[in-house]
CSV table of C-alpha atoms in Angstrom, one decimal:
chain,number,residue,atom,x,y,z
O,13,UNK,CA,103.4,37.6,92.7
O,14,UNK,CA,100.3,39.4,93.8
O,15,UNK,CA,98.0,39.1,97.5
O,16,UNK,CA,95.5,36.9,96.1
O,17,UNK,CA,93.1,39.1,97.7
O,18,UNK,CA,93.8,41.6,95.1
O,19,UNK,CA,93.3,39.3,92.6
O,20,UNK,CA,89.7,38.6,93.7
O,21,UNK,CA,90.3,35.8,95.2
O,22,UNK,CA,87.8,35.5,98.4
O,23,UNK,CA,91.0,35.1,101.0
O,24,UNK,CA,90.3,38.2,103.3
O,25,UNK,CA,89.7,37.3,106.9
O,26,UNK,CA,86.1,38.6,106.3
O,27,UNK,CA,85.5,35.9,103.7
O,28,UNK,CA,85.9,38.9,100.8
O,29,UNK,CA,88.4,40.0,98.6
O,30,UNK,CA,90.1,43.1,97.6
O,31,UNK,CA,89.8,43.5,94.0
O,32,UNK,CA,92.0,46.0,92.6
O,33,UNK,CA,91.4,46.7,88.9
O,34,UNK,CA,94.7,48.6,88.6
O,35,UNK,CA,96.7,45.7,90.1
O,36,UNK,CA,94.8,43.5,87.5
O,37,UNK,CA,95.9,46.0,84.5
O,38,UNK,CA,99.1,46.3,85.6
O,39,UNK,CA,100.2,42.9,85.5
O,40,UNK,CA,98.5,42.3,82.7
O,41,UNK,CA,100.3,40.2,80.3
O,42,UNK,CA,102.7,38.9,82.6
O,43,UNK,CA,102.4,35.4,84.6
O,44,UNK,CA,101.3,35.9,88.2
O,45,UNK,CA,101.0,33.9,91.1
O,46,UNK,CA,98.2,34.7,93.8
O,47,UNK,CA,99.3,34.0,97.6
O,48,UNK,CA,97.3,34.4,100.3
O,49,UNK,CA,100.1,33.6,103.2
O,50,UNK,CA,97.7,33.5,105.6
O,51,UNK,CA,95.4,30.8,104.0
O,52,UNK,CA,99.2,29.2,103.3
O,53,UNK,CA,99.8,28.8,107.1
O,54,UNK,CA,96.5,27.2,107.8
O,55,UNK,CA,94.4,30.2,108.4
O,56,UNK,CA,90.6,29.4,107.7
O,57,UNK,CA,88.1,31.5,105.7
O,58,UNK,CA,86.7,33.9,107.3
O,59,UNK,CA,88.6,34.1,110.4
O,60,UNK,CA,89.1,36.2,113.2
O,61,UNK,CA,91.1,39.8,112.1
O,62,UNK,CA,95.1,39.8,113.2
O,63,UNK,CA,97.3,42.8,114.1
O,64,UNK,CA,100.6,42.7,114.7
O,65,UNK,CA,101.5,43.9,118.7
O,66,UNK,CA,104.7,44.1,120.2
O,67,UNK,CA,106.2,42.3,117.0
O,68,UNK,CA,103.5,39.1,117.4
O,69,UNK,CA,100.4,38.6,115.2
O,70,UNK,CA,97.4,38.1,117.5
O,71,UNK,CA,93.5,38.0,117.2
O,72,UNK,CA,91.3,40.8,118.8
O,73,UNK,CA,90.8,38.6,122.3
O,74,UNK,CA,94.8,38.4,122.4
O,75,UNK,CA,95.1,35.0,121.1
O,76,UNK,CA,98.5,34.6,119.4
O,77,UNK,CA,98.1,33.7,115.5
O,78,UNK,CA,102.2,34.5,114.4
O,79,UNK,CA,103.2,30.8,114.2
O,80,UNK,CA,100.4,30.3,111.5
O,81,UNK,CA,101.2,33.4,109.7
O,82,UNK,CA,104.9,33.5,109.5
O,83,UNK,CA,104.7,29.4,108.8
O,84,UNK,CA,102.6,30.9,105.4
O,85,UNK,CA,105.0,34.0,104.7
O,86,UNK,CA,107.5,31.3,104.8
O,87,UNK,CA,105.9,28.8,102.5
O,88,UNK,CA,104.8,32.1,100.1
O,89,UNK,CA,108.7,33.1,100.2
O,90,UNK,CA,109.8,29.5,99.3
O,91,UNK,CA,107.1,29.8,95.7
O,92,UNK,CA,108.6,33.3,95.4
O,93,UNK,CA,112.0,32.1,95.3
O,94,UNK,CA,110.9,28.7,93.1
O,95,UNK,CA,109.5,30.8,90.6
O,96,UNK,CA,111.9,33.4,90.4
O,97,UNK,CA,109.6,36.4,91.2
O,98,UNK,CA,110.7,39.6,90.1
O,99,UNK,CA,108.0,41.8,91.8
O,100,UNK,CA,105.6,40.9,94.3
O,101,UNK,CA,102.1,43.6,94.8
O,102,UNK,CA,100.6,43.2,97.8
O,103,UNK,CA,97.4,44.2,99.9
O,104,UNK,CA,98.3,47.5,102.2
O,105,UNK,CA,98.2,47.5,105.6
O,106,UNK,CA,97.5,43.6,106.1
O,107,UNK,CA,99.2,41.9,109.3
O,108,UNK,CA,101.0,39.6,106.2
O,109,UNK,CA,101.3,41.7,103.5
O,110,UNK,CA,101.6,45.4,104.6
O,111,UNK,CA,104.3,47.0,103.1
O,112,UNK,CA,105.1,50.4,104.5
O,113,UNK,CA,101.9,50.5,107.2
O,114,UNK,CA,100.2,48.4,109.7
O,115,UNK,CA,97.8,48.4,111.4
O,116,UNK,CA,99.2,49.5,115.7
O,117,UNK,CA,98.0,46.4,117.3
O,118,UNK,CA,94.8,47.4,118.9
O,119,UNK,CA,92.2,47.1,116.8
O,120,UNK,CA,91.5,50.5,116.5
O,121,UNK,CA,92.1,51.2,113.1
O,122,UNK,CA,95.3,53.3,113.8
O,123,UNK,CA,97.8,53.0,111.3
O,124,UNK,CA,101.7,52.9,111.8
O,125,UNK,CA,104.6,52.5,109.7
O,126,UNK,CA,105.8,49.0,109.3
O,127,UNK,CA,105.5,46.0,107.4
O,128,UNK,CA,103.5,42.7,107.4
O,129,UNK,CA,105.9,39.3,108.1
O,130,UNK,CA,105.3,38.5,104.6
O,131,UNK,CA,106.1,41.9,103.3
O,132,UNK,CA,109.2,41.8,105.6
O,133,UNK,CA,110.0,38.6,105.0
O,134,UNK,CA,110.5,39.4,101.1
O,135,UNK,CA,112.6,42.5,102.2
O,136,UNK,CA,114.8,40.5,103.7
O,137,UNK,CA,115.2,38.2,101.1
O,138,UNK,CA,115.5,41.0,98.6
O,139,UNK,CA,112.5,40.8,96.7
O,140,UNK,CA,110.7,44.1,94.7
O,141,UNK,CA,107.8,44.5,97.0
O,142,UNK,CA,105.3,46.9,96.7
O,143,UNK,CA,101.9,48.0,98.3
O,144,UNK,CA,99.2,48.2,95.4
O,145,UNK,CA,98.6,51.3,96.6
O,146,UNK,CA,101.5,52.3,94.5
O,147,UNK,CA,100.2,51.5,91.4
């Protein structure tokens, strides 16, 4: 399973993507599924940027987001376990798929250690995860 952003896929809350040749050579060969957990819990394209503050994903004007992105984590961890993932690559730093940094909450473009709800979400469940960064 790889962020679909990585894949190209014009998910990001800018209305972009994040192609990553590596990730694409990497999983080269193998079947992957492209999630964008965000889009998954309703999230439109482009939308506002989230951080995660005080454990809650909000927008910049403070407007709470977290029930749309953990309902999307939630459906992405439901395909992951469906299709038997056995890794799952995802976008660093992303308020959903962030898997050893974040972003701190206040749009500043500090970075801190932690993990998206997606990324954590798939920890918890046991799931390989790692940040294509990695590759």
């Amino acid at each position: 399973m790889v962020s679909a952003c990585l894949m190209g896929e014009n998910v990001k809350y800018s209305g972009g993507n994040n192609l990553n040749e590596r990730v694409i050579d990497y999983v080269s060969g193998h079947d992957v599924i492209a999630v964008c957990p965000e889009v998954m819990g309703g999230l439109p394209v482009p939308r506002a940027p989230g951080e995660i503050r005080d454990g809650i994903v909000i927008n910049e004007d403070g407007t709470s987001v977290d029930s749309r992105y953990r309902a999307g984590a939630a459906k992405a961890l439901e395909t992951a376990k469906r299709e038997g993932v056995e890794l799952v690559i995802l976008q660093p730093r992303s308020p959903s798929c962030g898997v050893q940094q974040i972003y701190d909450g206040t749009f500043s473009g500090r970075k801190i250690k932690g993990s998206g709800v997606f990324a954590q979400l798939l920890k918890d469940n046991g799931f390989r995860v790692m940040d294509a960064d990695e590759l």
